Each structure stands twice: as C-alpha cells, then as structure tokens.
Short mmCIF file of N, CA, C and O in Angstrom, two decimals:
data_model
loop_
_atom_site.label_atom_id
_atom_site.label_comp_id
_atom_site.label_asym_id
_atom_site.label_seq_id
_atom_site.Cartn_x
_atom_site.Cartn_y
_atom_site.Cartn_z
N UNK C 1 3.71 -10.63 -17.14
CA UNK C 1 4.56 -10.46 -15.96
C UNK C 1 5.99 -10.14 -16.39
O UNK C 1 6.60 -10.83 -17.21
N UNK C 2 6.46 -9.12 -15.82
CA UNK C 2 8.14 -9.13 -15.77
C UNK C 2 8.84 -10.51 -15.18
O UNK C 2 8.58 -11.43 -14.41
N UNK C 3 9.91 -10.04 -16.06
CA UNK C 3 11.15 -11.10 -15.41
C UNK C 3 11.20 -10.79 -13.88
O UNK C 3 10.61 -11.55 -13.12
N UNK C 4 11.83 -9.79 -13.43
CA UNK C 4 11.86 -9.13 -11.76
C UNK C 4 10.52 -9.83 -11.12
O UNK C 4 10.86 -10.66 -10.27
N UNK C 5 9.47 -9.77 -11.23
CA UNK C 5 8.10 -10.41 -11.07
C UNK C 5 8.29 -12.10 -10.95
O UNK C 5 8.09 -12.79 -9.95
N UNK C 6 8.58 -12.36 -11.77
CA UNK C 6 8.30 -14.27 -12.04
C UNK C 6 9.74 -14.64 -11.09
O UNK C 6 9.65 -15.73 -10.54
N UNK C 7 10.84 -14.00 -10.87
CA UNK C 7 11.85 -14.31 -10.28
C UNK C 7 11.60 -14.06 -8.62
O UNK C 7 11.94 -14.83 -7.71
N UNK C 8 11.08 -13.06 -8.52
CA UNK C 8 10.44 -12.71 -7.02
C UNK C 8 9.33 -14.05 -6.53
O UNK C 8 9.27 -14.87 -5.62
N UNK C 9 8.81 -13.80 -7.34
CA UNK C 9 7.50 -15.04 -6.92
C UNK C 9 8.13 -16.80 -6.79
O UNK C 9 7.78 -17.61 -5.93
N UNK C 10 9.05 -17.01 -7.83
CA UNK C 10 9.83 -17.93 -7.69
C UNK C 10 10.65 -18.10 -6.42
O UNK C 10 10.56 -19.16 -5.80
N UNK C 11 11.23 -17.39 -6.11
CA UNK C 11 12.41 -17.09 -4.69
C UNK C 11 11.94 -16.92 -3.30
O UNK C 11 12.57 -16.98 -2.25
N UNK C 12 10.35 -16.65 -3.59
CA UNK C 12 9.96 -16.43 -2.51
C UNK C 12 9.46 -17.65 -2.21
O UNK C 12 9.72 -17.98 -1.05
N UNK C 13 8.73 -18.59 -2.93
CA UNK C 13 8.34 -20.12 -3.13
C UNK C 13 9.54 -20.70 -2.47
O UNK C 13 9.29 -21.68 -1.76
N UNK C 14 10.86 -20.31 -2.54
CA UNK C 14 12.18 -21.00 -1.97
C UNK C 14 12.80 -21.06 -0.57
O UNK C 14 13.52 -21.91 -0.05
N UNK C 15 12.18 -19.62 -0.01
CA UNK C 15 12.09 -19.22 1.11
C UNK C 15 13.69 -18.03 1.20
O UNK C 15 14.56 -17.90 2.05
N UNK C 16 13.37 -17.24 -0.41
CA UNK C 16 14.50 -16.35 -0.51
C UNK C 16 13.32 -14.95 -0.66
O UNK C 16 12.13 -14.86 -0.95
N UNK C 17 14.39 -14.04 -0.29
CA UNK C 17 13.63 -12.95 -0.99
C UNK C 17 15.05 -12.66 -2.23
O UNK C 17 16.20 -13.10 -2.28
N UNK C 18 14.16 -11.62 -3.22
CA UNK C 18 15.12 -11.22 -4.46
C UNK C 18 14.92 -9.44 -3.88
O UNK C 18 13.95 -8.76 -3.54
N UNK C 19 16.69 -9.16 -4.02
CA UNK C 19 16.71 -8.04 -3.46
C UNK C 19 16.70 -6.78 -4.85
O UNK C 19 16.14 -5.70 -5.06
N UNK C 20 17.69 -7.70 -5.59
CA UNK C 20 17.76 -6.48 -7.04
C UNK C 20 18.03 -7.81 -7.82
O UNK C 20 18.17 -8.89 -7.24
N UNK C 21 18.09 -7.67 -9.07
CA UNK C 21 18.73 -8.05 -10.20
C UNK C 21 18.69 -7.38 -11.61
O UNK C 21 17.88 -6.48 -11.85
N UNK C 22 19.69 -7.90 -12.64
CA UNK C 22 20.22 -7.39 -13.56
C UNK C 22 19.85 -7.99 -14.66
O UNK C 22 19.63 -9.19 -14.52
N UNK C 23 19.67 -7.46 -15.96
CA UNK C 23 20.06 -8.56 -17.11
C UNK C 23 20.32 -7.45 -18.29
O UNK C 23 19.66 -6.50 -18.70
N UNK C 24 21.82 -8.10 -18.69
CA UNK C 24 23.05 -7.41 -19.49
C UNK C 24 22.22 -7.92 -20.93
O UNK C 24 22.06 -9.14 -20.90
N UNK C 25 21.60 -7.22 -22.30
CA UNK C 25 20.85 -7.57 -23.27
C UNK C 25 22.21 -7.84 -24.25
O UNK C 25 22.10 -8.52 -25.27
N UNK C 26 23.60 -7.18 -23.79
CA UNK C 26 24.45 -6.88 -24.65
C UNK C 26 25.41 -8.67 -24.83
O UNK C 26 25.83 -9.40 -25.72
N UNK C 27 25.33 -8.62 -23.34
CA UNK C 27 26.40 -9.74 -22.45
C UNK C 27 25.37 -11.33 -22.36
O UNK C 27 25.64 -12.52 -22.48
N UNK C 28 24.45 -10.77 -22.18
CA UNK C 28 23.37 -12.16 -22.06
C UNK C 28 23.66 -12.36 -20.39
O UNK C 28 23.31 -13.50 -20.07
N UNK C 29 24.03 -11.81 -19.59
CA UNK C 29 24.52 -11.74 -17.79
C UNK C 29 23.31 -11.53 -17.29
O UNK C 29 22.75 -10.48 -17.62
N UNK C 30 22.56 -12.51 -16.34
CA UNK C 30 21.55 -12.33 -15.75
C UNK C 30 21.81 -12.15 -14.15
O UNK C 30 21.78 -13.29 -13.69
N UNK C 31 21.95 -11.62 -13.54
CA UNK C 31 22.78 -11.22 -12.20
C UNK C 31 21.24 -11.13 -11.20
O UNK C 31 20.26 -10.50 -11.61
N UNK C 32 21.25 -11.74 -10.11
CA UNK C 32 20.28 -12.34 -9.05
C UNK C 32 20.95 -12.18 -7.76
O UNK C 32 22.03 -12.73 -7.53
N UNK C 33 20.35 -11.47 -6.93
CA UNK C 33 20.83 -10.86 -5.76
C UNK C 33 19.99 -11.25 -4.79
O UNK C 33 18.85 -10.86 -5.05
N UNK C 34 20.06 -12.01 -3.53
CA UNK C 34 18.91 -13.11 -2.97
C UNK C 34 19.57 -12.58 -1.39
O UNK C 34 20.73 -12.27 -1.10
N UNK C 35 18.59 -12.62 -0.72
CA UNK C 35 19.10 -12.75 0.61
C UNK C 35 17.71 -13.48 1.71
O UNK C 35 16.51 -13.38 1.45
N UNK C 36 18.13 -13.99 2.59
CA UNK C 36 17.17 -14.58 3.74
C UNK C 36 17.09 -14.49 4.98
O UNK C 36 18.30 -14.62 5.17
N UNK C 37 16.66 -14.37 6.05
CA UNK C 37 16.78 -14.23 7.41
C UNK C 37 17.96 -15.23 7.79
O UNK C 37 17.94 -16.44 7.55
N UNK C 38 18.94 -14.57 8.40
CA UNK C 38 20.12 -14.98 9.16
C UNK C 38 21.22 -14.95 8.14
O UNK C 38 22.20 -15.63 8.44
N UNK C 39 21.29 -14.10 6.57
CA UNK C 39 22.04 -13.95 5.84
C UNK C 39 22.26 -15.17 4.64
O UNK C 39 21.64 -16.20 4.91
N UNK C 40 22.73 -15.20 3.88
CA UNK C 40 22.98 -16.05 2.71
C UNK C 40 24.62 -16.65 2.29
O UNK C 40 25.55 -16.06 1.74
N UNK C 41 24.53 -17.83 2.71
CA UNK C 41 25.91 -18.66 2.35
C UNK C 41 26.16 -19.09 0.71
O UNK C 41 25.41 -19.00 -0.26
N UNK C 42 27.61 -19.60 0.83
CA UNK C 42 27.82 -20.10 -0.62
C UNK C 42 26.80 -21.01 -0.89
O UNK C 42 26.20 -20.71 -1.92
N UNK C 43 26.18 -22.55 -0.03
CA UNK C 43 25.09 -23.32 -0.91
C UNK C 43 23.98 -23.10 -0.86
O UNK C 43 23.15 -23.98 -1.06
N UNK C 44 23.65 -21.74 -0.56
CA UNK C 44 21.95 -20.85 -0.27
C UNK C 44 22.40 -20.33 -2.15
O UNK C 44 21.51 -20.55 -2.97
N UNK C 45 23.48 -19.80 -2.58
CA UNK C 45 23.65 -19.27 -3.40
C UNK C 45 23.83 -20.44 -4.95
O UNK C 45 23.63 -19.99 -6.08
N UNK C 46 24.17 -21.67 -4.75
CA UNK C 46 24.22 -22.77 -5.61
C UNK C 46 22.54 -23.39 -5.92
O UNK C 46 21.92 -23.61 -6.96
N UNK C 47 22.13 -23.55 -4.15
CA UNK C 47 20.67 -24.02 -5.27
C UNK C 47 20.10 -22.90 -5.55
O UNK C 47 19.29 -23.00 -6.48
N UNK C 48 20.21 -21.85 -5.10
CA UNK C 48 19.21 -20.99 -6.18
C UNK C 48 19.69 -21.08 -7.51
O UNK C 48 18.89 -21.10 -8.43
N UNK C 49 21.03 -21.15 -7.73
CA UNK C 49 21.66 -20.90 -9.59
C UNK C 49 21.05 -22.35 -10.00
O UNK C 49 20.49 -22.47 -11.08
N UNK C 50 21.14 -23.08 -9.40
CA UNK C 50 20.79 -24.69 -10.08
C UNK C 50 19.07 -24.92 -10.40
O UNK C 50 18.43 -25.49 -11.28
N UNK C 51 18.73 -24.15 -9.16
CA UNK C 51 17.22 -23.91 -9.54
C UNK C 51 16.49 -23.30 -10.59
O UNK C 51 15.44 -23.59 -11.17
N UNK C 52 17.43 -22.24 -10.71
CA UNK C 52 17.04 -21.00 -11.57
C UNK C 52 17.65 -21.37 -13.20
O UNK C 52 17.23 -20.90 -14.26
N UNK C 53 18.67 -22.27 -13.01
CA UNK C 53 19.09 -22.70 -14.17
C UNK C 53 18.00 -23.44 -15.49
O UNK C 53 17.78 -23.15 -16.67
N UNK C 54 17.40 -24.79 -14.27
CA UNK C 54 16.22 -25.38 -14.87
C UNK C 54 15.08 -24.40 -14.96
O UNK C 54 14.42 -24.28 -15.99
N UNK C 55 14.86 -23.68 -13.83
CA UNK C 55 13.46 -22.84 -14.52
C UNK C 55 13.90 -21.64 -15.06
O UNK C 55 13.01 -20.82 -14.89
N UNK C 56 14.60 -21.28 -15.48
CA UNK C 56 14.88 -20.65 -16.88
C UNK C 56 14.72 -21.03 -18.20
O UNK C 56 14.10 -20.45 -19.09
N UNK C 57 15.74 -22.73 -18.30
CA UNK C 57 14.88 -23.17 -19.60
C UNK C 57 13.16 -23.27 -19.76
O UNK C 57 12.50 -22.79 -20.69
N UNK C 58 12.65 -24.00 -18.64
CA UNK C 58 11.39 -24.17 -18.49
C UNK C 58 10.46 -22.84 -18.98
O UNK C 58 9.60 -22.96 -19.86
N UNK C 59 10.71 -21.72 -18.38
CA UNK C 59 10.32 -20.53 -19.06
C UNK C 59 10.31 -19.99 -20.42
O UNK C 59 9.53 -19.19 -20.92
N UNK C 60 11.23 -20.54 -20.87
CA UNK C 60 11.98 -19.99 -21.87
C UNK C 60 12.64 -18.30 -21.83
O UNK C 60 12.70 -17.37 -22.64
N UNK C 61 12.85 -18.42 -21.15
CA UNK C 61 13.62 -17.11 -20.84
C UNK C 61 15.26 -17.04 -21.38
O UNK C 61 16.05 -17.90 -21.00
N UNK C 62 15.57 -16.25 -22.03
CA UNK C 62 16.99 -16.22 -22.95
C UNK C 62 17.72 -15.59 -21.92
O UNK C 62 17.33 -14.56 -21.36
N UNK C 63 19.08 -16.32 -21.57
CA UNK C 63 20.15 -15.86 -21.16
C UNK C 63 21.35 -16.43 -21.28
O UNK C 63 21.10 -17.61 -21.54
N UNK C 64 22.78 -16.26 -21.24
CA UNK C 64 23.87 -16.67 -21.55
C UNK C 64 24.48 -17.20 -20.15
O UNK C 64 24.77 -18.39 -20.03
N UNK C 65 24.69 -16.20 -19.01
CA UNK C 65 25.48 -16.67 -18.24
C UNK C 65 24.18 -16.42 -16.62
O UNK C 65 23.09 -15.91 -16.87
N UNK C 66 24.46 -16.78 -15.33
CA UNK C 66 23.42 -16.88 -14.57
C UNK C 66 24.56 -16.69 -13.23
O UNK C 66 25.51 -17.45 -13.07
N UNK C 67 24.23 -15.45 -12.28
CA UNK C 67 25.47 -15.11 -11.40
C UNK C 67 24.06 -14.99 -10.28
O UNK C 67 23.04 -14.33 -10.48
N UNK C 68 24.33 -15.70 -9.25
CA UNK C 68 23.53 -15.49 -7.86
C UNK C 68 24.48 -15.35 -7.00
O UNK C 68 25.42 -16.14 -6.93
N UNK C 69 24.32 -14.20 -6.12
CA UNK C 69 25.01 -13.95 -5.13
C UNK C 69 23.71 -13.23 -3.83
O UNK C 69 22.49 -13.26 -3.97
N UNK C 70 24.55 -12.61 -2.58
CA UNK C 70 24.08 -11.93 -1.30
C UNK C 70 24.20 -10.51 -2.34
O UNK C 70 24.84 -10.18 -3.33
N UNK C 71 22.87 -9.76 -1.19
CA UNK C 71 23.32 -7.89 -1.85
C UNK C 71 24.88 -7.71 -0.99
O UNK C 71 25.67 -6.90 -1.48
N UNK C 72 25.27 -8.39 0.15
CA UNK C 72 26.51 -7.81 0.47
C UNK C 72 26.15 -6.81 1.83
O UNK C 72 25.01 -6.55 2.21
N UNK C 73 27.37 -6.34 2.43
CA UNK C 73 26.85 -5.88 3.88
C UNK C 73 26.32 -4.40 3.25
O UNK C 73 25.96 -3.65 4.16
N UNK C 74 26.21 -3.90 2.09
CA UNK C 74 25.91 -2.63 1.94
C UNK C 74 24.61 -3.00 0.80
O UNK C 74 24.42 -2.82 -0.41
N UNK C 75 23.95 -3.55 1.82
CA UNK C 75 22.98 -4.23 0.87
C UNK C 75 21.86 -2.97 0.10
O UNK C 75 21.87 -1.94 0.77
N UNK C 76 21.17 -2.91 -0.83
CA UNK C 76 20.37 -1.35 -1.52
C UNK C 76 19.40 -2.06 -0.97
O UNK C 76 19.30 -3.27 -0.76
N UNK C 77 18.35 -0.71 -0.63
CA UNK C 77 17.06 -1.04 0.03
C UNK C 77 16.63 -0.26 -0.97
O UNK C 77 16.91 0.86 -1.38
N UNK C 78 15.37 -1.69 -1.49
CA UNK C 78 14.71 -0.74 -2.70
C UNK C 78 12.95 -0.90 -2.66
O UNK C 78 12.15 -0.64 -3.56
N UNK C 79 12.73 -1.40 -1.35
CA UNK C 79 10.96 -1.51 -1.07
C UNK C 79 10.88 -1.18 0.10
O UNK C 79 11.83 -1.46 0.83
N UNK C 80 9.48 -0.34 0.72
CA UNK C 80 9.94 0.31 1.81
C UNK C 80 9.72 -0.68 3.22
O UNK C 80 9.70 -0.39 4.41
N UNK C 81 9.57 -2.07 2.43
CA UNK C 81 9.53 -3.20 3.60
C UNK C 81 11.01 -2.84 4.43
O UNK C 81 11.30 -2.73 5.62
N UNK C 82 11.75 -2.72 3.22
CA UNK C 82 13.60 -2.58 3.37
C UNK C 82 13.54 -1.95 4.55
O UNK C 82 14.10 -2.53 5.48
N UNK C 83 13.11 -1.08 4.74
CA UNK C 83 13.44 0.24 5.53
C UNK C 83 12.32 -0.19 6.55
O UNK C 83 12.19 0.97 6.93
N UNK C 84 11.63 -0.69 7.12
CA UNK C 84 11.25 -0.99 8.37
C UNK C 84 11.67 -2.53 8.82
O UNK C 84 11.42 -2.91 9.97
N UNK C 85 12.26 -3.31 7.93
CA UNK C 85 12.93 -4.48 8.31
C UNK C 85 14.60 -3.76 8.73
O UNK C 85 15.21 -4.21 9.70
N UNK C 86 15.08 -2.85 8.03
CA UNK C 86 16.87 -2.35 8.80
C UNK C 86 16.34 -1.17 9.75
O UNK C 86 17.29 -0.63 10.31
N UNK C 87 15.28 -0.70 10.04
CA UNK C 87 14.95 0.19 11.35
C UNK C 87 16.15 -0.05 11.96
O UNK C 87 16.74 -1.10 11.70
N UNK C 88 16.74 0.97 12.94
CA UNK C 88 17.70 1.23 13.53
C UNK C 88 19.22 1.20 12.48
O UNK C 88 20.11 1.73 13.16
N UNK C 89 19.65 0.88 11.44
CA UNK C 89 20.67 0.78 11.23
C UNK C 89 20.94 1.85 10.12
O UNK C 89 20.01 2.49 9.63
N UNK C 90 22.23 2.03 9.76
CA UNK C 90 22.60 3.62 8.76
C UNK C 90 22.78 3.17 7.90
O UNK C 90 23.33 2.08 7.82
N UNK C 91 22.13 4.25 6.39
CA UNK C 91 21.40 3.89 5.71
C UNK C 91 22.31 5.33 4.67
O UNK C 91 22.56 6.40 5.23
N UNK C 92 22.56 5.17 3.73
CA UNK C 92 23.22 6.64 3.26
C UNK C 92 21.92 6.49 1.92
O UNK C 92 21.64 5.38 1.47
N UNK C 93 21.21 7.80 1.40
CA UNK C 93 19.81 7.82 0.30
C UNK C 93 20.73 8.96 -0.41
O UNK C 93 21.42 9.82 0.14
N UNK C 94 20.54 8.69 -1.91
CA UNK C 94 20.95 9.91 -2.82
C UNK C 94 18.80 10.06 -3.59
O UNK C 94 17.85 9.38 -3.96
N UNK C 95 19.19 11.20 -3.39
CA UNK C 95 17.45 11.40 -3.83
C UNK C 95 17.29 12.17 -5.60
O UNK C 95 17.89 13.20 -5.94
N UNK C 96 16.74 11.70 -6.12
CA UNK C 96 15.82 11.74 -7.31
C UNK C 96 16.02 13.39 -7.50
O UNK C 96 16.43 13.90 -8.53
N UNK C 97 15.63 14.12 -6.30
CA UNK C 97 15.02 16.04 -6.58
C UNK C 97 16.09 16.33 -5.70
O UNK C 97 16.56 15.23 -5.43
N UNK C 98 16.70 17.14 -5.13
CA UNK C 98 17.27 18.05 -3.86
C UNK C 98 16.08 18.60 -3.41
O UNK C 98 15.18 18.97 -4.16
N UNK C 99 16.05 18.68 -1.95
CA UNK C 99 15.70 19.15 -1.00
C UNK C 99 15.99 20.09 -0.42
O UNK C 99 16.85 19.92 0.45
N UNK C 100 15.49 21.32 -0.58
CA UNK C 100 16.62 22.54 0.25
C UNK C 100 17.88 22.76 -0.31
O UNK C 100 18.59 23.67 0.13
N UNK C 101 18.33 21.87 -1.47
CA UNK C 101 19.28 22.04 -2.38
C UNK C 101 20.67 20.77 -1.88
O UNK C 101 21.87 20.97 -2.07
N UNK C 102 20.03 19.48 -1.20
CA UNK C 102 20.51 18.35 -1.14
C UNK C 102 20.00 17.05 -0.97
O UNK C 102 19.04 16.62 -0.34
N UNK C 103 20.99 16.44 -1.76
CA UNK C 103 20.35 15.38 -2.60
C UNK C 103 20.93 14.00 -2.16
O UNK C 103 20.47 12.93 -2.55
N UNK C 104 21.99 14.14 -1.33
CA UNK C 104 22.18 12.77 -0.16
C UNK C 104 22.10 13.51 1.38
O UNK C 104 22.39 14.59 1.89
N UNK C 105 21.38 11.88 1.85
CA UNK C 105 21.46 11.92 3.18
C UNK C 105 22.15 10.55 3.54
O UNK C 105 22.13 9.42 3.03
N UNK C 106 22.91 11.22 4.84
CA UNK C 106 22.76 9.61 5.70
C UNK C 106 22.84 9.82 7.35
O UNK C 106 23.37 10.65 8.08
N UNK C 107 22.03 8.59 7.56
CA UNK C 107 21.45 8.93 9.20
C UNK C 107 20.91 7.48 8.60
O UNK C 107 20.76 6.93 7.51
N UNK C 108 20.65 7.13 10.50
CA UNK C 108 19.75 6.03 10.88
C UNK C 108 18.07 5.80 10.79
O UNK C 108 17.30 6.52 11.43
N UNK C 109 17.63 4.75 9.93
CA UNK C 109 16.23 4.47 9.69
C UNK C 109 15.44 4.72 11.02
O UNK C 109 15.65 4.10 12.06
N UNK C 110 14.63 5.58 10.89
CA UNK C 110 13.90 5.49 11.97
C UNK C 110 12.71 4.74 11.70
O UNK C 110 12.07 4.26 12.64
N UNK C 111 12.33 4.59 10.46
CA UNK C 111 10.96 4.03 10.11
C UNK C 111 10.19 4.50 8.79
O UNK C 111 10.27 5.48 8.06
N UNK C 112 9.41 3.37 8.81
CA UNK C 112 8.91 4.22 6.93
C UNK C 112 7.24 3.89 7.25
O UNK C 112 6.83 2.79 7.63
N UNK C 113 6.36 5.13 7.01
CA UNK C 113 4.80 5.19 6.44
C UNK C 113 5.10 4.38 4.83
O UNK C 113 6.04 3.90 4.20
N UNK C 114 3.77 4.58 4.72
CA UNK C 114 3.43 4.16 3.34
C UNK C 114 4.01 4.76 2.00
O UNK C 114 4.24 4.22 0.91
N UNK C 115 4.19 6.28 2.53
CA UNK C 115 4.96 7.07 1.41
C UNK C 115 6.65 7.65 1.87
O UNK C 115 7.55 7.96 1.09
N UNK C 116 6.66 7.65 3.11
CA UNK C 116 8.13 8.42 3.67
C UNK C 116 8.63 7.38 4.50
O UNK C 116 8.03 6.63 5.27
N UNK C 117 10.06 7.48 4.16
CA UNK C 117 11.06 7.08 5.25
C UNK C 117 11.35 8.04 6.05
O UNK C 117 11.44 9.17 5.57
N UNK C 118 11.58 7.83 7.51
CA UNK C 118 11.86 8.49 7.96
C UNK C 118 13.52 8.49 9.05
O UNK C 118 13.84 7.87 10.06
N UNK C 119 14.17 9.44 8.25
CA UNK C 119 15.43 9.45 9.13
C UNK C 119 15.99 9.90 10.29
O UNK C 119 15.21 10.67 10.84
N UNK C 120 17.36 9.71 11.10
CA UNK C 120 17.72 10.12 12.05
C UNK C 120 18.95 11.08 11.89
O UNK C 120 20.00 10.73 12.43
N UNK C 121 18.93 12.09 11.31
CA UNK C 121 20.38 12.82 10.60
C UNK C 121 20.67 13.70 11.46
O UNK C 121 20.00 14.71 11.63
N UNK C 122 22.16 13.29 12.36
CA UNK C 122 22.53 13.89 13.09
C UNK C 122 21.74 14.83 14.58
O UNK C 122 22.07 15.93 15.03
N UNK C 123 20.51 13.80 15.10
CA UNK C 123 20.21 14.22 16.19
C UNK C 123 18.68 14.79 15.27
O UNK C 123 17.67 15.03 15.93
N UNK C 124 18.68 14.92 14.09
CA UNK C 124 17.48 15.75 13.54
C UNK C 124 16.31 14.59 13.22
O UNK C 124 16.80 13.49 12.98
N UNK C 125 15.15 14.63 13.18
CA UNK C 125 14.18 14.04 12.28
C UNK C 125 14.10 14.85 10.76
O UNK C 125 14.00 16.07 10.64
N UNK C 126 14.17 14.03 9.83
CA UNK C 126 14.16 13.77 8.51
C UNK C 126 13.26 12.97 7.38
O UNK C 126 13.64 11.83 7.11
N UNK C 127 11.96 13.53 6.63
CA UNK C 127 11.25 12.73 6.46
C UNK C 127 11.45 12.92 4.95
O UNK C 127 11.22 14.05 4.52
N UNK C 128 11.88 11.87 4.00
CA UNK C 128 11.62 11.45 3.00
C UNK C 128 10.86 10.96 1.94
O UNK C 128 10.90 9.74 2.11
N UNK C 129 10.16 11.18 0.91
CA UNK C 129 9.66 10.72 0.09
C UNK C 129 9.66 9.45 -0.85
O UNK C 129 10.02 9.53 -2.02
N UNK C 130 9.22 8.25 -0.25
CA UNK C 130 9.77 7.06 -0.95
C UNK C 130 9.77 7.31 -2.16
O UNK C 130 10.66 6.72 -2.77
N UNK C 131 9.08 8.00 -2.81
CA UNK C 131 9.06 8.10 -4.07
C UNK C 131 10.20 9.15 -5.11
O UNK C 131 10.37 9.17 -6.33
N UNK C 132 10.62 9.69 -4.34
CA UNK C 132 11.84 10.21 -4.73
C UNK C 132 13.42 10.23 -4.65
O UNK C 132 14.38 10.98 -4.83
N UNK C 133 12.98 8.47 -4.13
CA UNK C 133 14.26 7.92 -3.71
C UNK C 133 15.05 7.67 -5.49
O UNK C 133 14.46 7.51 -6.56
N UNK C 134 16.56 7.74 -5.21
CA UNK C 134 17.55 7.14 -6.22
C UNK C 134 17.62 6.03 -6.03
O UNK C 134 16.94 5.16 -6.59
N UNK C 135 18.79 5.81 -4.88
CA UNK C 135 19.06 5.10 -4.45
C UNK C 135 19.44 5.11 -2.95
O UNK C 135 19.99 6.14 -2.54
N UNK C 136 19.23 4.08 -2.06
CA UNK C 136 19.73 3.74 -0.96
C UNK C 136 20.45 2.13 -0.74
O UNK C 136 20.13 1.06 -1.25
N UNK C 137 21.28 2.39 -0.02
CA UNK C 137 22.26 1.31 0.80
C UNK C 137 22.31 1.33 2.22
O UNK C 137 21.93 2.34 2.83
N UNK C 138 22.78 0.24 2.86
CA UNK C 138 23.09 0.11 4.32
C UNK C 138 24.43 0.74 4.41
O UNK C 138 25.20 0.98 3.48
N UNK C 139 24.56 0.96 5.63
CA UNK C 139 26.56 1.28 5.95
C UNK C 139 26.62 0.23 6.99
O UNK C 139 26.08 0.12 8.09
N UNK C 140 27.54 -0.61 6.22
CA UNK C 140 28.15 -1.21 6.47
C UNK C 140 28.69 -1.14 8.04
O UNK C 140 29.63 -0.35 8.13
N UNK C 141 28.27 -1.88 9.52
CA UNK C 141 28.97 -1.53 11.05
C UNK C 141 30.41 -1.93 11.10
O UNK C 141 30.78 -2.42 10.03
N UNK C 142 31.13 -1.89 11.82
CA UNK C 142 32.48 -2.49 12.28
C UNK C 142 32.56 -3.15 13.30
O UNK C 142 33.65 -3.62 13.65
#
C-alpha cells in the first residue's frame, strides 16, 4: 500500500476525508490536507496531527516534521467524487492535452460520469475528460 492509501483509510476511520498530501524526501515535510462536512477548524486539525503523530511511529513511516491543515476555500478537486460533491460551484481545470488548442477552463460543475466532468462555460456545455485533467480548484465566492 502507498502512504496516500494507508493515510486515506486512516482519516476516513476518523470521519475525515484526505484531500491531497505531500512528502518533501529532501525536507522530511509530510504535509496532510483533511477536510469534513461543514468544513475543518483549528482542533479538527490538532487531533488529526496528534493522531497521525502516534500512527506514524506505529507504522514506521520516516518523517521529520508533520503539517495538517484544510485544502482552503480554493480547495483542488482531485477524484471525480470532488466534482459531483461541488456540483454547482466554479471550478477553474488546466488540462493535461489542449483541446481545440486550450488547455484551461473555468465555468461551473455541472456534473461528472464515470469518465467526464462536465462544465458550464459561459452559457456553453463542456465535457471533459477526467483523465486528462492537470489540475483543478474551486473559485473561491464572495
């Protein structure tokens, strides 16, 4: 099993999901990005580090320093659960290939099949290839 794997399965046992994380081979920085229904506070963010602290040794998993935080209001959607759990909200995707000879979009989630997201770009339908996603984020409302 991956680290990303044993940390997911762990967090989810907690009643977190794991959105992304990091680990710096240079820095020894293991960076854990957690979020939960109704958002994630500072002591949502302590017991996971205190948790994760002990089952890290327990694992034996090598790391130096241990940073848990929220993805933040521009949170990356990186499973296409992402994208039918933020349905309705704007979403900016830089894509893997160009399309017609472009390679970001942004428009509102309309919904994701098994293989495509599908967007709302400017009044247009827009269907995407999960699999040729880069990256995506939320935009942030006001």
């Amino acid at each position: 099993m991956t680290l990303e794997t044993l940390l997911e399965t762990t967090l989810n046992g907690l009643g977190y999901e794991l959105v992304d994380m990091s680990m710096s081979a240079k820095s020894g920085l293991l960076r854990v990005f957690i979020d939960k229904q109704g958002g994630i506070t500072l002591d949502d963010c302590t017991a996971v580090s205190n948790h994760l602290s002990n089952w890290l040794v327990v694992e034996n998993i090598a790391y130096e320093h241990l940073e848990v935080s929220s993805p933040g209001l521009d949170r990356p959607l990186k499973k296409l659960e992402d994208f039918r759990r933020f349905a309705g909200e704007k979403v900016q995707i830089k894509l893997r290939m160009a399309i017609a000879g472009q390679r970001r979009f942004a428009g509102v989630i309309r919904g994701a099949s098994t293989t495509q997201i599908e967007l709302d770009v400017d009044g247009q339908a827009v269907m995407l290839d999960f699999s040729n996603m880069d990256t995506a984020r939320l935009v942030p409302s006001l």
